[in-house]
Amino acid sequence: MAKMIGAGAAARVVTQARGRRTAYWSVTSLLAAAVMLSGIGQLMQLGGNVELVTKLGYPLYVMTILGIWKVLGAIALVVPGFPRLKEWAHAGIFFLMTGAALSHAFADDYGPYGFYMILPLFYAALNIVSWALRPKSRIL
């Protein structure tokens, strides 16, 4: 009887670990893809990026700086190993996204339905979830 209870508990632990790992990689992949595409868009100055940055009052070279850091941060999130680098990438993405939301708020530029504030805050929340679900091997 004791072996059966132990086996059931072990199966639950394995299932929970697998579900947590799946959730971690799903959230992290979504976050990395969003940050990567945003960074590439800023580097190539696609869409309304130029108008958005100038409307907020920032010089255009800020797009290049942020684009490079976004691409590097997205790569750091998915490359195996380097737990300290991943911690820094999570912190950078959080500050970047909350800073973007605040920049839009201070410039009274909320966009349609508050989109310019909601989207960065959603990415910041996604970042926190990804960080919280990280495997034990990546906890410093």
CSV table of C-alpha atoms in Angstrom, one decimal, residues 9 13 19 37 43 45 47 49 53 57 60 63 66 70-71 83 85 90 93 102 107 109 136 139:
chain,number,residue,atom,x,y,z
A,9,ALA,CA,2.6,11.1,-5.3
A,13,VAL,CA,5.0,15.6,-8.8
A,19,GLY,CA,3.0,21.4,-16.6
A,37,LEU,CA,9.5,41.6,-33.0
A,43,LEU,CA,15.6,48.9,-35.5
A,45,GLN,CA,11.8,52.0,-38.0
A,47,GLY,CA,5.1,51.2,-38.8
A,49,ASN,CA,7.5,53.7,-34.5
A,53,VAL,CA,8.8,58.1,-30.4
A,57,GLY,CA,9.5,63.7,-27.2
A,60,LEU,CA,15.1,59.0,-33.0
A,63,MET,CA,14.8,53.6,-31.1
A,66,LEU,CA,16.0,50.2,-27.4
A,70,LYS,CA,15.2,44.3,-26.9
A,71,VAL,CA,16.7,41.9,-29.4
A,83,PRO,CA,20.9,32.3,-15.2
A,85,LEU,CA,22.0,37.1,-17.6
A,90,HIS,CA,13.9,40.0,-17.0
A,93,ILE,CA,12.2,44.0,-19.9
A,102,LEU,CA,4.6,55.7,-18.0
A,107,ALA,CA,2.6,62.5,-22.6
A,109,ASP,CA,-0.9,59.5,-25.3
A,136,LYS,CA,14.7,25.7,-10.0
A,139,ILE,CA,17.0,30.5,-9.5
